[in-house]
Coordinates of C-alpha atoms in Angstrom, one line a residue:
X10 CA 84.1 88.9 86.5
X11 CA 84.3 92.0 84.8
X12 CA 81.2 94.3 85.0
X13 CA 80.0 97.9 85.7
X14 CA 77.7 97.7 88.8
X15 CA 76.3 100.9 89.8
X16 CA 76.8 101.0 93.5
X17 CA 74.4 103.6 94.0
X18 CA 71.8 101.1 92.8
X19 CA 73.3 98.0 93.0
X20 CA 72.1 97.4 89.1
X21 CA 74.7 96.0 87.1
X22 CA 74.3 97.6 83.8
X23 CA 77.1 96.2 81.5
X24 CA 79.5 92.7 81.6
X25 CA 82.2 92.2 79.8
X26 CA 83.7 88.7 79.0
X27 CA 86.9 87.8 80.4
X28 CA 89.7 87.0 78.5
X29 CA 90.6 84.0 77.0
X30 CA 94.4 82.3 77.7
X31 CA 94.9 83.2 73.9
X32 CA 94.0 86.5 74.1
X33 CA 96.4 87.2 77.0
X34 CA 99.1 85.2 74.9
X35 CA 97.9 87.9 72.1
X36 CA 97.8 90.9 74.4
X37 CA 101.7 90.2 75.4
X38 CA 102.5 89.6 72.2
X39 CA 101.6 92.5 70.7
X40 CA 103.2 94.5 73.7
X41 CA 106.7 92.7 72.7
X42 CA 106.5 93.5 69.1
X43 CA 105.5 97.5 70.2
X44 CA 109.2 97.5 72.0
X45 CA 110.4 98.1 68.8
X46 CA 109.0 101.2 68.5
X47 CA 109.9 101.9 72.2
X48 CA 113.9 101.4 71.3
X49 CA 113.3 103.1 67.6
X50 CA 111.4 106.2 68.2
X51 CA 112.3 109.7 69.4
X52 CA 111.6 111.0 72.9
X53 CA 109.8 113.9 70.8
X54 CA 108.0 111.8 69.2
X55 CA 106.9 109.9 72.4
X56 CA 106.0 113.1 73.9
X57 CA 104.2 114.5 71.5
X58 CA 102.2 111.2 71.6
X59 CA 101.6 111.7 75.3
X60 CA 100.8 115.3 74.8
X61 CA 97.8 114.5 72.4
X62 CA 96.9 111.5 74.8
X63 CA 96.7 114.2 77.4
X64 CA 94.7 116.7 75.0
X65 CA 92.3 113.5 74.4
X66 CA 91.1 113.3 78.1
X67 CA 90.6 117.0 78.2
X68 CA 88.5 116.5 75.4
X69 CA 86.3 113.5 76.7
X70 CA 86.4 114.6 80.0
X71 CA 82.7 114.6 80.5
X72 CA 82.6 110.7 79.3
X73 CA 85.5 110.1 81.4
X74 CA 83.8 111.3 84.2
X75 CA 80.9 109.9 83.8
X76 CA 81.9 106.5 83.7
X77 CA 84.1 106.8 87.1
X78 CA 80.7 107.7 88.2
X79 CA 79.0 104.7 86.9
X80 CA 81.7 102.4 87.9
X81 CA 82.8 103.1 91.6
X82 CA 80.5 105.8 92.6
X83 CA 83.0 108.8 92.9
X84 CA 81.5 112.2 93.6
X85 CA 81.0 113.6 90.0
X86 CA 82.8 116.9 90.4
X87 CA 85.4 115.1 92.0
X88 CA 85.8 112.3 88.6
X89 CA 86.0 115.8 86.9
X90 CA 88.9 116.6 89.0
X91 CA 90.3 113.3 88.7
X92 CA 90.3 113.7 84.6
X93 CA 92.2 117.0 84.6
X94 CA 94.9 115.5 87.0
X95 CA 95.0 112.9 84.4
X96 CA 95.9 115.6 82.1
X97 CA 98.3 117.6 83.8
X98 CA 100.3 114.7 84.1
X99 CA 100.1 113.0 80.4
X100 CA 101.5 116.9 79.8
X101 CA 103.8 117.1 82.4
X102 CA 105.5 113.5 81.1
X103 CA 105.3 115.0 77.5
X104 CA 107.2 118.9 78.6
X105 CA 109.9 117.1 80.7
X106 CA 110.7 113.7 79.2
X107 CA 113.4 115.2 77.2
X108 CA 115.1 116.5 80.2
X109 CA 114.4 113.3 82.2
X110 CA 115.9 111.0 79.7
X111 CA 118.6 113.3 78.1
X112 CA 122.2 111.2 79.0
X113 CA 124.2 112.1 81.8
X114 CA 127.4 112.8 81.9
X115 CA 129.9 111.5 84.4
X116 CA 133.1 112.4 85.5
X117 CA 135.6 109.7 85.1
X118 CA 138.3 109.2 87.0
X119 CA 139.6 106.2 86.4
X120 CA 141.5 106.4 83.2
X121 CA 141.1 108.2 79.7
X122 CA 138.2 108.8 77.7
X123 CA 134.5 109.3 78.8
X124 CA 131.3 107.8 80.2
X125 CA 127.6 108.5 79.7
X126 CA 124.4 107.4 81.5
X127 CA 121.8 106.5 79.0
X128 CA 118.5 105.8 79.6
X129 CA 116.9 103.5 77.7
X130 CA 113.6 101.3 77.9
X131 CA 113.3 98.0 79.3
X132 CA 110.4 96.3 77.7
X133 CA 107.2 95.0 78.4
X134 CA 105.6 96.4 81.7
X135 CA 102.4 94.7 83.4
X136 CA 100.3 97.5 85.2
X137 CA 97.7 96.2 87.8
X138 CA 95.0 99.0 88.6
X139 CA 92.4 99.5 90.9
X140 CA 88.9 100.8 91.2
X141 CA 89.2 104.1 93.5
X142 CA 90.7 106.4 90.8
X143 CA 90.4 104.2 87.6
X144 CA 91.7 107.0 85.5
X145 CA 94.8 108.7 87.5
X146 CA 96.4 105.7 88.8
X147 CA 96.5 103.9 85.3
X148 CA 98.4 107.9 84.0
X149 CA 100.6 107.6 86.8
X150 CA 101.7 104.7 85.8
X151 CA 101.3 104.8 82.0
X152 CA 102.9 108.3 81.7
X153 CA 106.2 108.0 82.4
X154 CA 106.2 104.7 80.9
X155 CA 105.7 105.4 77.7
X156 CA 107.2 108.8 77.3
X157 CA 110.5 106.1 78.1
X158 CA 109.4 103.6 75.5
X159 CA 108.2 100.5 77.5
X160 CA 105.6 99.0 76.4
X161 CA 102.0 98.4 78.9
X162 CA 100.1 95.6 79.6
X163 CA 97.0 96.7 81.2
X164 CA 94.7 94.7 83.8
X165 CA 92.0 97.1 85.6
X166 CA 90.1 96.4 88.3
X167 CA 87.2 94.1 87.7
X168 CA 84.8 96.8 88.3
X169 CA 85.9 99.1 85.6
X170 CA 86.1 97.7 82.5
X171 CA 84.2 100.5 80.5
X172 CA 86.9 102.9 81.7
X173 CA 89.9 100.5 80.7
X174 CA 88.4 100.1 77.1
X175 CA 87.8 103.6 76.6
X176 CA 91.6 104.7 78.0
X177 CA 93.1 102.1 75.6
X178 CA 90.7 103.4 73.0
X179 CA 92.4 107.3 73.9
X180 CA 95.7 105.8 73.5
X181 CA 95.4 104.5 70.1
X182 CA 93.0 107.7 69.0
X183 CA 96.4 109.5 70.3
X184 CA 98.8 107.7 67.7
X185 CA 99.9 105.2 70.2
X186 CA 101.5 101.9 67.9
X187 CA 99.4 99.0 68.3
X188 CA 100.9 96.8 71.3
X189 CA 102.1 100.5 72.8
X190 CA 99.1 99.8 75.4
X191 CA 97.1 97.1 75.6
X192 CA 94.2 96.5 77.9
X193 CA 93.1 92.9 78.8
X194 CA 90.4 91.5 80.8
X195 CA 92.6 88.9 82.8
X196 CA 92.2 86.4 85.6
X197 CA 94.3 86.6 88.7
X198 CA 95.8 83.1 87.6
X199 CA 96.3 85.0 83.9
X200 CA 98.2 87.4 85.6
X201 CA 100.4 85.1 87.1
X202 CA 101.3 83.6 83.8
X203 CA 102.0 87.2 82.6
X204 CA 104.0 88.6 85.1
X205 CA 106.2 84.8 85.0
X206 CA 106.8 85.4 81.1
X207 CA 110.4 86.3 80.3
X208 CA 109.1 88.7 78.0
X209 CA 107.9 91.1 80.5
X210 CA 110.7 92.9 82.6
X211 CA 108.1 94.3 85.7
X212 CA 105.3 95.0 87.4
X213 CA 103.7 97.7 89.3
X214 CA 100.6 97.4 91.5
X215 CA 98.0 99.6 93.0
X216 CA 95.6 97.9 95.4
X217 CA 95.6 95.7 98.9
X218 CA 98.2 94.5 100.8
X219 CA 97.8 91.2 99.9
X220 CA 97.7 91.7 96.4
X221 CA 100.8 93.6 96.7
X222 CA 102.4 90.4 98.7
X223 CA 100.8 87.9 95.7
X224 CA 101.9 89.9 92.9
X225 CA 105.5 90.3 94.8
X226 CA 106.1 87.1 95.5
X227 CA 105.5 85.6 91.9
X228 CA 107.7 88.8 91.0
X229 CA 110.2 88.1 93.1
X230 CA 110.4 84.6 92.3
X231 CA 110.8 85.2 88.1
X232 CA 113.6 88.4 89.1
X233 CA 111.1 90.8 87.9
X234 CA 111.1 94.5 89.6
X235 CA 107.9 95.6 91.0
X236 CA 106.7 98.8 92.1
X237 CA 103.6 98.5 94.8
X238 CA 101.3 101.2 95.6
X239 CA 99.2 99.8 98.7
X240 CA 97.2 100.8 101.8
X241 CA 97.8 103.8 104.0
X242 CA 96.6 105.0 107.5
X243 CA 97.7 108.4 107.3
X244 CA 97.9 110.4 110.5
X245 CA 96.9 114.0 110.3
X246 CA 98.6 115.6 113.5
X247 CA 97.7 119.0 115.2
X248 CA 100.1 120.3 117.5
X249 CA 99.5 124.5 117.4
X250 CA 97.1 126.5 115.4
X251 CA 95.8 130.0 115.6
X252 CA 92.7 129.3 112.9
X253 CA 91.5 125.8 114.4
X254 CA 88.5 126.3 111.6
X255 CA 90.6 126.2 109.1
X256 CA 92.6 123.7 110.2
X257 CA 89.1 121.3 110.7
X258 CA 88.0 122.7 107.5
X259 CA 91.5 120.8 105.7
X260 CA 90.7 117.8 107.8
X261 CA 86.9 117.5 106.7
X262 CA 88.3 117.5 103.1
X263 CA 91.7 115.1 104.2
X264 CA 88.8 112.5 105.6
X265 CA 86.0 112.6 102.8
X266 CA 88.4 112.8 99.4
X267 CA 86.9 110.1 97.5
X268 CA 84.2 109.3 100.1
X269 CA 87.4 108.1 102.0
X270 CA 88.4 105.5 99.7
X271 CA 92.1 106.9 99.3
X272 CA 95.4 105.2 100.4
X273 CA 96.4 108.5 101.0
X274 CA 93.5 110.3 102.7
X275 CA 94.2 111.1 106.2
X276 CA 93.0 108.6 108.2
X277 CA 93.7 109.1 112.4
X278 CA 93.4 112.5 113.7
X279 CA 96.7 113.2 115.9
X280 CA 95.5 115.9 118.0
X281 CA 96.9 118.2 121.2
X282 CA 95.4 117.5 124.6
X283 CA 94.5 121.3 124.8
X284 CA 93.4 121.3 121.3
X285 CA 91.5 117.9 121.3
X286 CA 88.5 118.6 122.6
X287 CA 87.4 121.7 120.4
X288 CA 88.9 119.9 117.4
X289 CA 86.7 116.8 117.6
X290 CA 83.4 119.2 118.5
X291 CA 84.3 120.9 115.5
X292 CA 85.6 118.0 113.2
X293 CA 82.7 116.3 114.1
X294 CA 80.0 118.6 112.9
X295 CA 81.8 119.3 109.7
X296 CA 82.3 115.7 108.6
X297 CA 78.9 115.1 109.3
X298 CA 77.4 117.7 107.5
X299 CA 79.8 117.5 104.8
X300 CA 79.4 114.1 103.5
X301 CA 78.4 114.1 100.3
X302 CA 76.2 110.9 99.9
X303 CA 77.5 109.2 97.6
X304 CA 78.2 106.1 98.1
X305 CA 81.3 103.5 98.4
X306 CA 82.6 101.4 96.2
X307 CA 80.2 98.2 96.3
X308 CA 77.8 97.1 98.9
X309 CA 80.8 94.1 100.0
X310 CA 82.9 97.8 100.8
X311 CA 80.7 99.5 102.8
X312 CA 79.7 95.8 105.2
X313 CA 83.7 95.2 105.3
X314 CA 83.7 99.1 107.1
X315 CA 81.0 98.2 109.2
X316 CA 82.8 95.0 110.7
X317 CA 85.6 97.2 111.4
X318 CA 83.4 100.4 113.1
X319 CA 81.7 97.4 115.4
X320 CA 84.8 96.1 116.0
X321 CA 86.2 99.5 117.5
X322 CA 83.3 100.2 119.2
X323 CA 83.0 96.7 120.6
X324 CA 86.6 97.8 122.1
X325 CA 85.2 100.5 124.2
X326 CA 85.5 103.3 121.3
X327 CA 82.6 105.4 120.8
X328 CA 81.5 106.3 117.4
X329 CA 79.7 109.5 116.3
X330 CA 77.7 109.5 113.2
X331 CA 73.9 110.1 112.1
X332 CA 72.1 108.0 109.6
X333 CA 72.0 104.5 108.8
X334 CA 73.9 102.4 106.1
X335 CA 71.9 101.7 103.1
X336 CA 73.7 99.1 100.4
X337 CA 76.4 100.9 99.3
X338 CA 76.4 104.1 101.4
X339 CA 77.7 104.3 104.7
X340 CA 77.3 107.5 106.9
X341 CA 80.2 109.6 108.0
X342 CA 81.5 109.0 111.8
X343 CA 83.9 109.9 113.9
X344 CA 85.8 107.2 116.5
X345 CA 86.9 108.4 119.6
X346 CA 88.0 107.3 123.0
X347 CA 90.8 104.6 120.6
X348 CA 94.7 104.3 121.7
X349 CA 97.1 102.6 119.6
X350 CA 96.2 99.8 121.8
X351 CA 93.0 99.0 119.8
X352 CA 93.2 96.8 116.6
X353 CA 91.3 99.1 114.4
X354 CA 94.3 101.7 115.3
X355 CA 95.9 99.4 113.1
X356 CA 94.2 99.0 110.4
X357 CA 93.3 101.4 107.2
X358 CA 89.1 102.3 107.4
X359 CA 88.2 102.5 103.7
X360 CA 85.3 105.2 103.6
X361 CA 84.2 107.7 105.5
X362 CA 84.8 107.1 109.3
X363 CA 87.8 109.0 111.0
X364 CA 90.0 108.4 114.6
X365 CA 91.0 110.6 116.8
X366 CA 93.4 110.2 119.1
X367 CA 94.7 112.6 122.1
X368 CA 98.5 112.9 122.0
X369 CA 100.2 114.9 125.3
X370 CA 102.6 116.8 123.5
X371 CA 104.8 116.4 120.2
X372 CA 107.0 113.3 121.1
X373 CA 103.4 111.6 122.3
X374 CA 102.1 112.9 118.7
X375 CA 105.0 111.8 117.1
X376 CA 104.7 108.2 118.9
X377 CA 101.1 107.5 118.1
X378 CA 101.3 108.8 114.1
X379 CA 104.6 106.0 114.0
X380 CA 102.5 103.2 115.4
X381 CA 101.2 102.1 112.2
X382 CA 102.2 99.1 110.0
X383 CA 101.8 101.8 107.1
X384 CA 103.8 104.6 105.8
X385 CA 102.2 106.3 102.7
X386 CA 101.5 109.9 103.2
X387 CA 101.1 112.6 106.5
X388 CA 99.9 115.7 107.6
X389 CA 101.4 118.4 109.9
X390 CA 99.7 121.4 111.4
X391 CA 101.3 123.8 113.4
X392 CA 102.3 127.6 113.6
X393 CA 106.1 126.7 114.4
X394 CA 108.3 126.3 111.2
X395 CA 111.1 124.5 113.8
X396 CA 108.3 122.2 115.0
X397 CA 107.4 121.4 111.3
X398 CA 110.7 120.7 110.4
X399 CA 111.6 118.5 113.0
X400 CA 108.0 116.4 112.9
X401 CA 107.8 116.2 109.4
X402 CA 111.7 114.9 109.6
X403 CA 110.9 112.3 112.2
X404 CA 107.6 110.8 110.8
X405 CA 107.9 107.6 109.1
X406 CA 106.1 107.7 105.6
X407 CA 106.9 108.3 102.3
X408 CA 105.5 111.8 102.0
X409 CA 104.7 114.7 104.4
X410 CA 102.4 117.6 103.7
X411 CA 102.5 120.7 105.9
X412 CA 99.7 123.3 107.1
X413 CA 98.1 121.7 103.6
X414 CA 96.1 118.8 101.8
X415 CA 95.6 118.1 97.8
X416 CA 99.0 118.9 97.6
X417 CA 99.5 116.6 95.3
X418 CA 101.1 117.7 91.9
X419 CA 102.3 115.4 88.4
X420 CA 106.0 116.7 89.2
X421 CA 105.5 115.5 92.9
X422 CA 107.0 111.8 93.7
X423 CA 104.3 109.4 95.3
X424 CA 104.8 106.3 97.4
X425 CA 105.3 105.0 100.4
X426 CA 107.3 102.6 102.9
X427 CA 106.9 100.1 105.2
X428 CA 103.1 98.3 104.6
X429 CA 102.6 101.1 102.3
X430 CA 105.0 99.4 99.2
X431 CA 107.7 100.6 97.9
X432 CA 108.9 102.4 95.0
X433 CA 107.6 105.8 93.0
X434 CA 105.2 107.2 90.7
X435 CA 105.0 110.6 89.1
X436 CA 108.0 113.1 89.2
X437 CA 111.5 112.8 88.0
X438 CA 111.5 109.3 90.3
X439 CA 108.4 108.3 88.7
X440 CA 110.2 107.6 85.1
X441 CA 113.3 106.6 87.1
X442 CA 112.0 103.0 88.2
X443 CA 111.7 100.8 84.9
X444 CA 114.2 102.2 83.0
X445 CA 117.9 101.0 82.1
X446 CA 120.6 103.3 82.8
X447 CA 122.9 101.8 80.2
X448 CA 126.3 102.9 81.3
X449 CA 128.4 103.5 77.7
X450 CA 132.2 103.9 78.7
X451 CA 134.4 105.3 76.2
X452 CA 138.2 104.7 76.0
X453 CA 139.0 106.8 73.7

């Protein structure tokens, strides 16, 4: 189950055994013992902890790297850029925890004394990861985490096992306590069993909808909070420009980040009648002769894109592309001609195909980026600060970049609504969801 398959090849060049039920009974174990050391130890001394943790991937980047490579076929100057994210936020957890977690003071009215919010860990957390960024989504997760003092759990994607080994590896080179993080190897039906033990107080999820709906269920049912990272189909609408280059040049990059395989990439082009057809002349040539060749995920990724192009053109959209698919890689296109009548309007295109719509004026924009079962991330272009305000106000998603993309930052909140999941990583919110804000009142 667990293997690195080069996707580029198709050669599968290491397997890794899957864990026994004892060694997931041993992997909890040793994560509930470490929450003595989450309760007992110094936020310093977490941070500094995190700090050399962040120092550690700096130092193996090229390895790091490497391996993302091997595993899921990433662009390698792009896993480079992935490891130093990794960094900034394992140091951005490790300047700010102290801040983050120091208590809060309230202002009681109610009678004599005082009252403090203090934050304190709650436990054992189960983080599920998936392939696409095996090293960013694991610190988003981790680094708030354990600069509060929970404890981790760790299932990575089947497809990157050599990266989970090596980042539990990191943790403990960093100083981490045994049972601080602990990677394992599990099952889906392990999993279950994991996230049902009393001894672990949440979850969080990257990954598909319907793992999201699995894992929350089985949450749900055992009172467990989860925080669910899924899909996104994120419009990037054009409404006024005065460099439409540049403004094709930030789509090309929007479209191709990760060969497309981002839940945050932007995925329909919302463009201006008057602005349409230069855009997609434009857009077109530039994703085409931008793509970088590398290729998706797994050979299963790139035919599961391919039902969904034939199903769109099959609808009467007409696709623009040049090149064939070969295994794992799949040519950039361009869909045009759709509505948000067509099913694939719906639907999140994993690689490196865009949509482009034609939208008659703002409200029409507006309308066709909101007709989406997902809400994760947006993009706004236009030369009118009102006209920003009021479209990124009205535009149903989680987050909303403006005249930019790779935005992104380790003191920026991510996450999403609707289809999209729910909670958020990185930030002050990021060390904000599994924590206990442990109310001591007092009297006098």
């Amino acid at each position: 189950m667990y293997a690195v398959t080069d996707p580029s090849t198709g050669t599968t060049t290491q397997t890794y055994p899957t864990a026994t039920d004892a060694e997931v009974t041993a992997a909890v174990d040793a994560a509930h013992a470490a929450t003595a050391w989450g309760r007992d130890s110094s936020v310093s001394e977490r941070a500094a902890l995190l700090r050399r943790l962040g120092d550690l991937h700096a130092e193996h980047r090229d390895e790091l790297a490497a391996g993302i490579v091997r595993e899921m076929g990433k662009p390698l100057a792009e896993a480079e850029g992935e490891v130093d994210f990794c960094v900034d936020i394992y140091h951005y957890y490790a300047d700010h925890a102290e801040e983050f977690l120091a208590d809060e003071e309230l202002d009681v009215t109610s009678g004599p004394g005082g009252a403090v919010i203090r934050r304190r860990p709650v436990g054992v957390l189960l983080g599920i990861m998936p392939w696409n960024f095996p090293a960013y989504q694991v610190a988003r997760f981790a680094a708030p985490n354990l600069a509060l003092g929970n404890t981790i759990v760790l299932k990575h994607a089947p497809q990157c096992p050599a990266t989970a080994a090596l980042l539990e590896k990191l943790c403990a080179e960093a100083g981490f306590p045994t049972g601080a993080y602990v990677n394992v190897y599990a099952t889906n039906e392990q999993i279950a069993e994991v996230i049902a033990d009393p001894r672990v107080q949440g979850v969080s999820l990257t990954g598909s909808e319907r793992a999201g709906a699995a894992v929350a269920e089985i949450a749900g049912r055992h009172l467990k909070k989860a925080v669910l990272e899924l899909g996104g189909s994120d419009p990037f609408i054009v409404l006024s420009t005065d460099d439409l280059d540049s403004v094709v040049e930030s789509a090309v990059a929007a479209r191709l980040d990760n060969t497309g395989q981002a839940c945050n990439a932007a995925k329909r082009f919302v463009v201006v009648a008057e602005l349409y057809d230069a855009f997609v002349e434009k857009f077109t040539a530039q994703l085409l002769a931008g793509q970088s060749g590398a290729p998706l995920s797994s050979v299963t990724a790139a035919e599961t894109l391919a039902r969904q192009v034939d199903a769109a053109v099959a609808e009467g959209a007409t696709l623009h592309t040049e090149g064939e698919r070969k295994g794992a890689h799949f040519p950039a296109g361009v869909l045009t001609g759709l509505t948000t009548e067509h099913a694939t309007a719906r639907q999140e295109l994993f690689g490196p195909v865009a949509m482009v719509f034609s939208a008659a004026d703002e409200d029409d924009a507006l309308r066709i980026a909101n007709d989406t079962p997902y809400g994760l991330g947006s993009y706004v272009f236009t030369t009118d600060p009102a006209q920003a305000e009021r479209v990124a106000d009205h535009i149903e998603a989680g987050m909303v970049f403006v005249n930019g993309v790779g935005a992104e930052g380790a003191e920026l909140p991510f996450g999403g609504i609707k289809r999209s999941g729910f909670g958020r990583e990185l930030g002050r919110p990021g060390i904000e969801e599994f924590v206990n804000k442990k109310l001591v009142r007092t009297v006098k």
